[in-house]
Short mmCIF file of C-alpha atoms and ligand atoms in Angstrom, two decimals:
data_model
loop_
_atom_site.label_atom_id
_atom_site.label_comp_id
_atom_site.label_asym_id
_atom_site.label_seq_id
_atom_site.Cartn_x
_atom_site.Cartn_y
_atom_site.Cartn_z
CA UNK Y 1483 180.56 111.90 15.75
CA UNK Y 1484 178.73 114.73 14.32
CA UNK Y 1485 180.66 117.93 13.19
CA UNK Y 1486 178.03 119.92 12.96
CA UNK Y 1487 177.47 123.02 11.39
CA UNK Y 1488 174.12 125.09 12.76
CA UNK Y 1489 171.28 123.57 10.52
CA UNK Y 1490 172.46 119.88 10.03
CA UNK Y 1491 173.28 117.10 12.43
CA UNK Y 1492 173.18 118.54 16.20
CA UNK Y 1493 176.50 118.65 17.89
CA UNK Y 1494 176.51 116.57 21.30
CA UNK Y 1495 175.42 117.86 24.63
CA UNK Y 1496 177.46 119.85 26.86
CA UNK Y 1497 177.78 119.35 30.21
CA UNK Y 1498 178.00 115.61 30.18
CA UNK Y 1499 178.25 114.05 33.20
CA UNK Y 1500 181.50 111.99 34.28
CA UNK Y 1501 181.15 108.31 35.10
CA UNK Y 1502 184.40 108.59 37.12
CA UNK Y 1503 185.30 111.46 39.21
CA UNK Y 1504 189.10 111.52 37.50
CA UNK Y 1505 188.27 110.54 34.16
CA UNK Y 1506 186.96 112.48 31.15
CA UNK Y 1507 183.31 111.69 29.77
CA UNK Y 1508 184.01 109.44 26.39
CA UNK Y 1509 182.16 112.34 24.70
CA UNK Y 1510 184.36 114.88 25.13
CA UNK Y 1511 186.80 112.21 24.15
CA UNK Y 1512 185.27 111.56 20.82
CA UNK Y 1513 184.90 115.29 20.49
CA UNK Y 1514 188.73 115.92 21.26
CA UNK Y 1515 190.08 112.97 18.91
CA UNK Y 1516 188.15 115.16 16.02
CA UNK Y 1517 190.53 118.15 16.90
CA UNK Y 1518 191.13 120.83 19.15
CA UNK Y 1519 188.06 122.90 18.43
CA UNK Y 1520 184.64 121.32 17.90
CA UNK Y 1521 181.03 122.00 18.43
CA UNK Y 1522 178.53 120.92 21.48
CA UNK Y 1523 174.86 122.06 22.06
CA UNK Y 1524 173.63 123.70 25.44
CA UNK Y 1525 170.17 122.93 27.45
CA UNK Y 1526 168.97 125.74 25.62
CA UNK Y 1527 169.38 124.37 22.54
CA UNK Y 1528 172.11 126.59 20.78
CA UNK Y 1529 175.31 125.97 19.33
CA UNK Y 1530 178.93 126.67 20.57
CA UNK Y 1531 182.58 126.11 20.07
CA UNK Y 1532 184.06 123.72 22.35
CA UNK Y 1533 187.56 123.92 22.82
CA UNK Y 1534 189.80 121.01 24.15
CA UNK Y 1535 193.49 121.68 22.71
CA UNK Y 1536 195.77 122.52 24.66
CA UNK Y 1537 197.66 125.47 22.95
CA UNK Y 1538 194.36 126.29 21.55
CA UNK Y 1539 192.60 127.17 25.20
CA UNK Y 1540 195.93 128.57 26.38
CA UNK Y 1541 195.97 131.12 23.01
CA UNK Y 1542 191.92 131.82 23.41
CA UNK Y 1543 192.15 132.40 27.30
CA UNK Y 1544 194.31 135.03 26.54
CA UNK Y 1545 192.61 136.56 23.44
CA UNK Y 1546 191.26 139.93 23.75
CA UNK Y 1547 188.65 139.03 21.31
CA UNK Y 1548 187.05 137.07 23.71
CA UNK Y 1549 184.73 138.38 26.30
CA UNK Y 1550 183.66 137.29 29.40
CA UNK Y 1551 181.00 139.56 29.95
CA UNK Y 1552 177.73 137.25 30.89
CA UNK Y 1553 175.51 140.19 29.80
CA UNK Y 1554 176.33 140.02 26.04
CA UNK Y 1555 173.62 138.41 24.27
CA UNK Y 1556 175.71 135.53 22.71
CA UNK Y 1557 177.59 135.00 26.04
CA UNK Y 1558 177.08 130.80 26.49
CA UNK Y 1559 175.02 129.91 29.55
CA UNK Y 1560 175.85 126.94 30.71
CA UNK Y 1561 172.72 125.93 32.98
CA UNK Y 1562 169.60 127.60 33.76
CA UNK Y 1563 170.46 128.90 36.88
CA UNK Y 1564 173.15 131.34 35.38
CA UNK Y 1565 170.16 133.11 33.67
CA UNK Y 1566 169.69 134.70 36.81
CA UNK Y 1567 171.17 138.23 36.73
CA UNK Y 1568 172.86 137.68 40.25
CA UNK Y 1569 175.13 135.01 38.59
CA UNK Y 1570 175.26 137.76 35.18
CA UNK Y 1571 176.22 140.75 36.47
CA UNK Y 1572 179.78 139.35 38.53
CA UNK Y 1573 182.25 141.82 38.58
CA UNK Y 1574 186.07 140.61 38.07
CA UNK Y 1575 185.06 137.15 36.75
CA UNK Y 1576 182.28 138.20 34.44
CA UNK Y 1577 184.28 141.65 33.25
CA UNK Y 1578 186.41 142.65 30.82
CA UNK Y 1579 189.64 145.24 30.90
CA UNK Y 1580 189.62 148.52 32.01
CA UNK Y 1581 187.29 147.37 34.49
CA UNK Y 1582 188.82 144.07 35.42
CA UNK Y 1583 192.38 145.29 35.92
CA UNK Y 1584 190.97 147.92 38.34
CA UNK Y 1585 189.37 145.35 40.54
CA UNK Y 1586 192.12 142.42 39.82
CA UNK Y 1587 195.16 145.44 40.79
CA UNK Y 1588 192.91 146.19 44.14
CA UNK Y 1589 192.40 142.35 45.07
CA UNK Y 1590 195.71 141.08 44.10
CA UNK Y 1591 197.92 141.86 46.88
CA UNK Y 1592 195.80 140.67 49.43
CA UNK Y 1593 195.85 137.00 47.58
CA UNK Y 1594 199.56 136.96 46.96
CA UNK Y 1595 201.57 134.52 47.48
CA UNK Y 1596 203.23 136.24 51.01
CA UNK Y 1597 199.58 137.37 52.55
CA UNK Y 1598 198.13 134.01 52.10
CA UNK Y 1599 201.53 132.34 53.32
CA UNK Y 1600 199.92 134.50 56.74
CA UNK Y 1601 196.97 132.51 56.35
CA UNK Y 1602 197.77 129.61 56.93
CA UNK Y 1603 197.66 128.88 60.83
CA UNK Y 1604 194.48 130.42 60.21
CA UNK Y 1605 193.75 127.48 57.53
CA UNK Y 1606 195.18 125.06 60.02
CA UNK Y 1607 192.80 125.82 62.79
CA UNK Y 1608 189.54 125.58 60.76
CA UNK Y 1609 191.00 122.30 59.39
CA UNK Y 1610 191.45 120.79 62.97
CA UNK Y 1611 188.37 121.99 63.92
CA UNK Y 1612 186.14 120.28 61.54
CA UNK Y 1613 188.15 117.17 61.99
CA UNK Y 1614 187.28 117.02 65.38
CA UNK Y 1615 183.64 117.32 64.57
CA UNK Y 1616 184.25 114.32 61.88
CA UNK Y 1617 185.74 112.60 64.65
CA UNK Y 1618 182.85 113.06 66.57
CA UNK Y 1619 180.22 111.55 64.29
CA UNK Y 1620 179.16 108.57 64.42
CA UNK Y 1621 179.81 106.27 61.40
CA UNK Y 1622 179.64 105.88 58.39
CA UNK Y 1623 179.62 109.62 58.22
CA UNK Y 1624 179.48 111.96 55.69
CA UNK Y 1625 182.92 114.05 54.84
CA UNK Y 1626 181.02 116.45 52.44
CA UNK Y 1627 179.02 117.74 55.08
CA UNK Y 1628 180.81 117.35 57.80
CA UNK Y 1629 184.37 118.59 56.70
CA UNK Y 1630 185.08 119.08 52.63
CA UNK Y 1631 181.84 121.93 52.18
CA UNK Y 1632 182.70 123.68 56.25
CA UNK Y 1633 186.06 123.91 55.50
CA UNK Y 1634 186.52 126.68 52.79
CA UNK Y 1635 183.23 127.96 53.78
CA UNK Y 1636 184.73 128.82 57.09
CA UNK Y 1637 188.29 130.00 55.49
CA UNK Y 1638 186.04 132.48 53.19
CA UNK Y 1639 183.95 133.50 55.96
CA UNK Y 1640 187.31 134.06 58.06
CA UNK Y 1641 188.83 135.75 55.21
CA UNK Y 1642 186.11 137.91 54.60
CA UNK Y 1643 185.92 139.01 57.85
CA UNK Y 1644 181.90 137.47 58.69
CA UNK Y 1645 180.58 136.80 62.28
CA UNK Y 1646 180.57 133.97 63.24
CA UNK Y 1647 177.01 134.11 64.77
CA UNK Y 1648 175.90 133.92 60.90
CA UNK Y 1649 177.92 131.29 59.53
CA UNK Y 1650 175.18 129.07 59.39
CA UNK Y 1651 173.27 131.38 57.32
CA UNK Y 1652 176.16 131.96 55.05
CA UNK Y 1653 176.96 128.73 54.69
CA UNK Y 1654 173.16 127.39 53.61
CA UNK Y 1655 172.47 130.38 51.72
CA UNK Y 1656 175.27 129.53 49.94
CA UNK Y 1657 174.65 126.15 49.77
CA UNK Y 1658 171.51 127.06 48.18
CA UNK Y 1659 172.98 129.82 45.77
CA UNK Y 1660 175.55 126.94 44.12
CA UNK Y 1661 173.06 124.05 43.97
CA UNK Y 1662 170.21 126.15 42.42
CA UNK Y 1663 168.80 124.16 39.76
CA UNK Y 1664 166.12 126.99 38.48
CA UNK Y 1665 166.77 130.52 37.42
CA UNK Y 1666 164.47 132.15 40.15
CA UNK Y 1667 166.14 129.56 43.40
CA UNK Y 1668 169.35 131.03 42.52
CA UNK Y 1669 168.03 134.74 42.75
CA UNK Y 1670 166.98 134.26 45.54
CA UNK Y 1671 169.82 132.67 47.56
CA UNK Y 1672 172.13 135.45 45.87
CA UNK Y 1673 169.41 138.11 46.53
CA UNK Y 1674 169.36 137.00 50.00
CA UNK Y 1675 173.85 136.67 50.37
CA UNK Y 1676 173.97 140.17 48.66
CA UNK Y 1677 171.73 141.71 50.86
CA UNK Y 1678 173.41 140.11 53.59
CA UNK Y 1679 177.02 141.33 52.27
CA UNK Y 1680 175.64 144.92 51.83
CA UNK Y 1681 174.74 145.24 55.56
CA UNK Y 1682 178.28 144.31 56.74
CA UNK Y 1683 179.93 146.96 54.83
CA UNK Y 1684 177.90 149.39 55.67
CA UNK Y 1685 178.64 147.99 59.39
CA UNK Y 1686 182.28 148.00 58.48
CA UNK Y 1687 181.75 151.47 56.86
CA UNK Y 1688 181.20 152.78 60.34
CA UNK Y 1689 183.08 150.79 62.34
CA UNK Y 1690 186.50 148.86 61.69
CA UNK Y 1691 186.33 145.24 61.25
CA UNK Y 1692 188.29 142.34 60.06
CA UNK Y 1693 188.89 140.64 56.95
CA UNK Y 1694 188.54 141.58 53.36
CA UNK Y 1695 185.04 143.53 53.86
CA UNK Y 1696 187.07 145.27 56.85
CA UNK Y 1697 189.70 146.45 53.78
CA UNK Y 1698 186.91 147.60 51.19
CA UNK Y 1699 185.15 149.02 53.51
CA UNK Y 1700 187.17 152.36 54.04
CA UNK Y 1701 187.67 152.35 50.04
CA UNK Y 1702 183.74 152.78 49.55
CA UNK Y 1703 184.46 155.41 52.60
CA UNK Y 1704 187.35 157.48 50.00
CA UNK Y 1705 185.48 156.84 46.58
CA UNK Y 1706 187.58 154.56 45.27
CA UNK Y 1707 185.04 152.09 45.42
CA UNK Y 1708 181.55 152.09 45.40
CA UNK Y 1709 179.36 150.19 47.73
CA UNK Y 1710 177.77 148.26 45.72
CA UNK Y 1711 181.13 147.25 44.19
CA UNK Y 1712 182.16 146.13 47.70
CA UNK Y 1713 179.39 143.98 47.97
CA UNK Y 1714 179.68 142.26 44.49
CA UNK Y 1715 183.60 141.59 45.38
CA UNK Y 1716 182.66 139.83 48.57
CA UNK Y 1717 179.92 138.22 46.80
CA UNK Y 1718 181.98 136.65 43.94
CA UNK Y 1719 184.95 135.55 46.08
CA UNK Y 1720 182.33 133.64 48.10
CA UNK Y 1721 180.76 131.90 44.72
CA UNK Y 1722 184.86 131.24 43.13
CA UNK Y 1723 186.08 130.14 46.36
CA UNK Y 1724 183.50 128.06 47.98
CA UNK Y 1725 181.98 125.04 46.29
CA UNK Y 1726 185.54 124.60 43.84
CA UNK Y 1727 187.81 123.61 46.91
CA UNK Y 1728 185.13 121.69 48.60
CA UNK Y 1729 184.48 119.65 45.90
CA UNK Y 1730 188.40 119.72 45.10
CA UNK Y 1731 188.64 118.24 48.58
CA UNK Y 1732 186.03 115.65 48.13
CA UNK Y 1733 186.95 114.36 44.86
CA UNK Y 1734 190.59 114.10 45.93
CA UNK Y 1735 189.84 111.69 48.63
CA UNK Y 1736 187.91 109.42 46.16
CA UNK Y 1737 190.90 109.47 44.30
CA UNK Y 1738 193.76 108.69 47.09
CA UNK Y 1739 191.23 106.30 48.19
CA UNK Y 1740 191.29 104.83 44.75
CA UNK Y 1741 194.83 104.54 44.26
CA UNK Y 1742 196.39 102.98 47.43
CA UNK Y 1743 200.04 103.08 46.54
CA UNK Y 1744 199.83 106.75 45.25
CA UNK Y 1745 197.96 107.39 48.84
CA UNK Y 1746 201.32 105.33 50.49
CA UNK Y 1747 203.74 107.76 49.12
CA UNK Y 1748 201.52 110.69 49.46
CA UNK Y 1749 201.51 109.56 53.22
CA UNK Y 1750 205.28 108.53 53.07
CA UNK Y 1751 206.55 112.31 51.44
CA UNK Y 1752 205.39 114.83 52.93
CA UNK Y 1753 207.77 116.72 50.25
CA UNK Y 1754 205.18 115.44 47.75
CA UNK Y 1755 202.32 117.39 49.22
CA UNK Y 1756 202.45 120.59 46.82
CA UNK Y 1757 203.25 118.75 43.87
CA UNK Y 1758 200.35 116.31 44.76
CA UNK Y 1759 197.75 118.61 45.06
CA UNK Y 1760 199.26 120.12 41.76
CA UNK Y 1761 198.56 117.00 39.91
CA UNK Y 1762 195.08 116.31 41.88
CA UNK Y 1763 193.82 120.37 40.31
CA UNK Y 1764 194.74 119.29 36.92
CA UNK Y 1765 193.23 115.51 36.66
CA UNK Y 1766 189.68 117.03 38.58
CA UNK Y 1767 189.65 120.51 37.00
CA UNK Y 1768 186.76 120.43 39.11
CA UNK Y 1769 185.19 123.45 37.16
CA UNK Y 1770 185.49 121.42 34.00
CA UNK Y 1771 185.99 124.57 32.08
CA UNK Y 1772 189.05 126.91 32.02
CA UNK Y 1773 186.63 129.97 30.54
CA UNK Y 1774 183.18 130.47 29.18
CA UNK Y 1775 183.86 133.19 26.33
CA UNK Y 1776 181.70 135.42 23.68
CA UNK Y 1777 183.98 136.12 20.67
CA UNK Y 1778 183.14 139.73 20.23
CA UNK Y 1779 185.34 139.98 16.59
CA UNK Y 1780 186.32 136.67 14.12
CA UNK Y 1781 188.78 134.97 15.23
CA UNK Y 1782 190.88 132.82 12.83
CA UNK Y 1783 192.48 129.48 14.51
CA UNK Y 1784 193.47 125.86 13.62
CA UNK Y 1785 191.59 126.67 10.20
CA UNK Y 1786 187.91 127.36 11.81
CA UNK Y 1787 186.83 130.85 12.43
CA UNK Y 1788 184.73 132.03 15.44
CA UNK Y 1789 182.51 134.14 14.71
CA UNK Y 1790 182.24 137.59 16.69
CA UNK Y 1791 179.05 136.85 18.94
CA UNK Y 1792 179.69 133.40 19.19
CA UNK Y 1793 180.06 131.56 22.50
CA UNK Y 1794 183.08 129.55 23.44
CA UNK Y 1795 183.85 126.88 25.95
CA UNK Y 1796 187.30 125.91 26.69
CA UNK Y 1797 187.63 122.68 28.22
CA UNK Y 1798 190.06 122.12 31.50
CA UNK Y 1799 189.07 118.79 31.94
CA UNK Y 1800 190.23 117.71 28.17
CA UNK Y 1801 192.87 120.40 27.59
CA UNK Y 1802 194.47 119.08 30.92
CA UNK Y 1803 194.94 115.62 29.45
CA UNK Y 1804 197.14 117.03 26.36
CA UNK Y 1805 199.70 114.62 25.59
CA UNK Y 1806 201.89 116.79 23.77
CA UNK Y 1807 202.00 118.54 27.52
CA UNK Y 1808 201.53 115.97 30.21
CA UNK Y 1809 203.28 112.09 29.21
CA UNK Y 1810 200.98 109.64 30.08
CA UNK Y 1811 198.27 112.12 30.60
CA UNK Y 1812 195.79 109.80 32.28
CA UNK Y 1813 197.78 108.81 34.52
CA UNK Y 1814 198.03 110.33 38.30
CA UNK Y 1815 201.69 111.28 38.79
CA UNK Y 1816 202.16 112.89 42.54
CA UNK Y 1817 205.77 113.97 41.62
CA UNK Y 1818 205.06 115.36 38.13
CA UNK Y 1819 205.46 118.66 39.60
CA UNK Y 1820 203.76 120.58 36.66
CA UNK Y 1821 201.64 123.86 36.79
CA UNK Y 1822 201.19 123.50 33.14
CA UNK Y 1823 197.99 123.13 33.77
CA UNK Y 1824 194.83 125.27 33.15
CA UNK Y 1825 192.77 123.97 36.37
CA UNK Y 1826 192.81 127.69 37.76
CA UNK Y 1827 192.57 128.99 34.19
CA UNK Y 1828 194.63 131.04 32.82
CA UNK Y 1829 195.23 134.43 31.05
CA UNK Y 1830 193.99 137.57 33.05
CA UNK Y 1831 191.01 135.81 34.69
CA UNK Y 1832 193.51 133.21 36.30
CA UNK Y 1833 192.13 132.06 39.25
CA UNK Y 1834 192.61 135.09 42.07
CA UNK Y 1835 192.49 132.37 44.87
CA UNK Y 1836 194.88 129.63 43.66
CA UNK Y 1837 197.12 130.49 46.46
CA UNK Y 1838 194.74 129.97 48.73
CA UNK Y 1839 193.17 127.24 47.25
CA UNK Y 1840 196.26 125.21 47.15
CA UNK Y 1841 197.45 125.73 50.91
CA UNK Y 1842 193.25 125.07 52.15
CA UNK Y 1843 193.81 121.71 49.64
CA UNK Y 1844 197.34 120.74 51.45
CA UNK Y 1845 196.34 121.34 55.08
CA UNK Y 1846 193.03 119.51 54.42
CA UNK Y 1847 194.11 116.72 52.50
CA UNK Y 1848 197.80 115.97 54.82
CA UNK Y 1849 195.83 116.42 57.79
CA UNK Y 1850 192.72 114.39 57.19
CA UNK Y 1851 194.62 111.36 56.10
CA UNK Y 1852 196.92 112.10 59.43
CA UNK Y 1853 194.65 112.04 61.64
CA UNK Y 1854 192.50 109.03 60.14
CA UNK Y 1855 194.17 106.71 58.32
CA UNK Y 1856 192.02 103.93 58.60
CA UNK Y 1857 189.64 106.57 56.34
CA UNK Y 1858 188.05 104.39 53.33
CA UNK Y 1859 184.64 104.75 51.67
CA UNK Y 1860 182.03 103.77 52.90
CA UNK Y 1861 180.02 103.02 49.92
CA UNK Y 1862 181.58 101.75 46.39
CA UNK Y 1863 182.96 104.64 44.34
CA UNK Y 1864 180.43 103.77 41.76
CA UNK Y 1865 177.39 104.30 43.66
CA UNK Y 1866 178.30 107.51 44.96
CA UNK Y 1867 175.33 110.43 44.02
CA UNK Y 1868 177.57 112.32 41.67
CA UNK Y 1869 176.00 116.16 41.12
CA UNK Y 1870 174.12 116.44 37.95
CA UNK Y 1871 174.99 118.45 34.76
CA UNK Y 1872 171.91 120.51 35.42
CA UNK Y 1873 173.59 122.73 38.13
CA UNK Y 1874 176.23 123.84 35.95
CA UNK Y 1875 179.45 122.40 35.33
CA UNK Y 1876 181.31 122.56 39.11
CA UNK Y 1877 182.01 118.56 39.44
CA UNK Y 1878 181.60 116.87 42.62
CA UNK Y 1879 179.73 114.45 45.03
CA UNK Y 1880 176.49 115.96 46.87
CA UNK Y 1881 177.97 113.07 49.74
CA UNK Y 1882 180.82 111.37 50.52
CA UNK Y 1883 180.21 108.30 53.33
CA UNK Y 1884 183.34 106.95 54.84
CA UNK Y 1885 184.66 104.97 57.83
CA UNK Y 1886 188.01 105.21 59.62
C1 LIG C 2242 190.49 124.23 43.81
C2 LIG C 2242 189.91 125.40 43.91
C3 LIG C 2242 189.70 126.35 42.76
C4 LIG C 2242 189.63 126.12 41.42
C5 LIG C 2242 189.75 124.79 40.70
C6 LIG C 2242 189.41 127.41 40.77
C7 LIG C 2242 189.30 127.58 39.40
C8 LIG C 2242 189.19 128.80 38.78
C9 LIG C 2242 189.15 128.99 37.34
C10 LIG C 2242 189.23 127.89 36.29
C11 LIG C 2242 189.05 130.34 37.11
C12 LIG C 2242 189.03 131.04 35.75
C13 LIG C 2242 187.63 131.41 35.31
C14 LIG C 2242 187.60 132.13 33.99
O1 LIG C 2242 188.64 132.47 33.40
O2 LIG C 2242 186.50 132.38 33.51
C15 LIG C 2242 188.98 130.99 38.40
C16 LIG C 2242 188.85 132.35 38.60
C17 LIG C 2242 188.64 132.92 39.83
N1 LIG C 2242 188.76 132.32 41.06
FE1 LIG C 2242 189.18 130.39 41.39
N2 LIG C 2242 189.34 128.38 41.73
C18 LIG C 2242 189.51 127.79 42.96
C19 LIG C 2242 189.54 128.42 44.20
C20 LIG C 2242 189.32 129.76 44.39
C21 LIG C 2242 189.35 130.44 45.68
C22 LIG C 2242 189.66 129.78 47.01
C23 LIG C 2242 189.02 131.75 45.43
C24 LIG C 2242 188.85 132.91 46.40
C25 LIG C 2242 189.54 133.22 47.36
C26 LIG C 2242 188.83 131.90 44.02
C27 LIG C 2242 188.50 133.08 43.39
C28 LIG C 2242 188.50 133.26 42.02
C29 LIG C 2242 188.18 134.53 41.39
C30 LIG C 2242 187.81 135.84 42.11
C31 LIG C 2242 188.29 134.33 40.01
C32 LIG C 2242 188.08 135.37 38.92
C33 LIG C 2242 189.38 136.06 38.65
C34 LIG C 2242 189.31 137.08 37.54
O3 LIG C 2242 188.35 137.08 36.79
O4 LIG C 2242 190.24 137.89 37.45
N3 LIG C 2242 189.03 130.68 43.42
N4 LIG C 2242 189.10 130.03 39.41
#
């Protein structure tokens, strides 16, 4: 395994693809077993830290040294379509305090704990709804399409506040915006969801509406926010909260599906439900990284130094396997009942929506194996068209056949 230092051996790749939707590539592996920081190489060709400790993502997540600012010239870029200045210039995810805590303090109550509790029979009803249209299909049929993608999409668009006449454009455009592969398909699909998002506050501007764009609206209305702040908010709880819990969903049934006695009790308990999806957030860490940083001074750590304007990737997927944190770290324990994990991230960019997220993951996941459980693949595991590293790092199946 190379360590390499800029100028001699190249350090690996990064993304590498997984050969198992629960399992860490070997890479990152080999990279981890040479210590908790190490160096990969990006598409583009340059060189950044990579970091896979546990303590050591946990104490760089919450580093002010770091930056997540996408516009800084050393910021790491992951894939080519986050060139695109829509997926640059994001507020709350791509900022850095004063700025983020204004946005994060405005945001946070509405994704507490108690107003997404309200949610729920909200969540519920999208969930039976798209189970019915599974139910409908003929088979084998595909669950990515026809229940893990429609799902959140439909909870965002609820919470939001959108029409439902233009769900299907929402739910392609975004479709399109996440699976960009070049620079200019992904300014486009954003170009066309911003534009889109800008119309309905200045629709909500004049007249009340539901949802979230109902709430920001009358803020742009006061000053306290400006409209095209609105519009980004909307625009970057749609990208955070979309294509994560669908594939979250997706993956997860690969994995029951996998493990037949850990899909028994997760039948037999309905107790075991939270803790379940717990476990299922930190084995996928579907987003594969916890952060994407730019060190903007040195930072000393584990006897390497990061320099200020270098870029730094800190690994979920690995740091979620620590075994001074999680026994048996491979293994999928339903009733391990830990949140030490850094699946949402952590520090003050810790996912906004985990709340959500976990109630959309235990409504879809009880439900769907409720309602069908005769529901198996419908094609080997193995076969299955995982997406490629080229789209960025978000993990996941582009479709999921299955029979029940
Ligand atoms: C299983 C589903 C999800 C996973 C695995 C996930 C994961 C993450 C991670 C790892 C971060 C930290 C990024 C960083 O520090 O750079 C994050 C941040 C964020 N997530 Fe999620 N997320 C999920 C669902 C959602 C949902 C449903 C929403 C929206 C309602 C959402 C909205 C956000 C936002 C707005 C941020 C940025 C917060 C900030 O910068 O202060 N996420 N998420």
């Amino acid at each position: 395994m190379s360590q390499a230092v800029s100028g001699t051996t190249q350090a690996p790749a990064f993304p590498q693809a997984r050969t198992c939707p629960y399992e860490a590539p070997a890479g990152y592996r080999e990279l981890a077993a040479t210590g908790p920081l190490s160096r990969v190489t990006l598409f583009d060709g340059r060189e950044v830290w990579f970091v896979t400790g546990y303590a050591e993502a946990r104490a760089l997540l919450a580093d002010p040294r770091l930056s997540s600012d996408r516009t800084r010239p050393g910021y790491p870029i992951v894939a080519p379509r986050f060139r695109a200045s829509v997926a640059r210039k994001l507020v709350l995810i791509g900022m850095d305090p004063p700025a983020h805590n204004a946005h994060r303090r405005l945001l946070n109550p509405y994704f507490s704990l108690r107003s997404v509790r309200e949610l729920r029979p909200m969540v519920e009803r999208v969930v039976e709804r798209y189970l019915d249209h599974l139910e409908s299909l003929p088979q084998p049929a595909d669950l990515v399409s026809a229940f893990a993608i429609p799902v959140p999409s439909m909870v965002m668009s609820e919470v939001l506040g959108l029409d439902e006449r233009d769900l299907d454009f929402f739910q392609d455009a975004s479709r399109r915006l996440l699976h960009a592969t070049t620079e200019q398909d992904s300014q486009q699909a954003g170009g066309e969801l911003s534009g889109y998002l800008d119309r309905l506050v200045t629709l909500r501007r004049k007249e009340s509406g539901p949802g979230l764009v109902g709430l920001l609206a009358p803020e742009v209305e006061r000053g306290e926010l400006t409209q095209v702040e609105a519009v980004q908010i909307a625009l970057v709880l749609l990208i955070a909260g979309h294509d994560t819990t669908a594939s979250t969903i997706a993956l997860s049934v690969i994995t029951l599906l996998q493990h037949p006695e850990k899909l028994a009790a997760f039948r037999a308990d309905p107790d075991l439900l939270p803790g379940a999806v717990e476990e299922l957030v930190r084995l996928l860490a579907v987003t594969d990284l916890a952060g994407a940083r730019v060190a903007v001074a040195d930072i000393e750590i584990e006897g390497r130094t990061i320099r200020a304007g270098e870029g730094v990737l800190i690994s979920a997927t690995v740091a979620n396997r620590d075994e001074t944190v999680h026994e048996n770290p491979d293994e999928i324990r339903l009733d391990r009942n830990s949140r030490n994990h850094i699946g949402f991230g952590y520090g003050i960019h810790q996912c906004l929506g985990q709340n959500l997220a976990r109630i959309e993951l235990q409504v879809a996941l009880s439900r769907l194996f409720q309602r069908l459980p005769g529901l198996r693949l419908a094609e080997p595991a193995e076969s299955l068209s995982y997406r490629a590293p080229g789209t960025g790092t978000v993990q996941g199946v582009n479709h999921l056949p299955v029979r029940w």
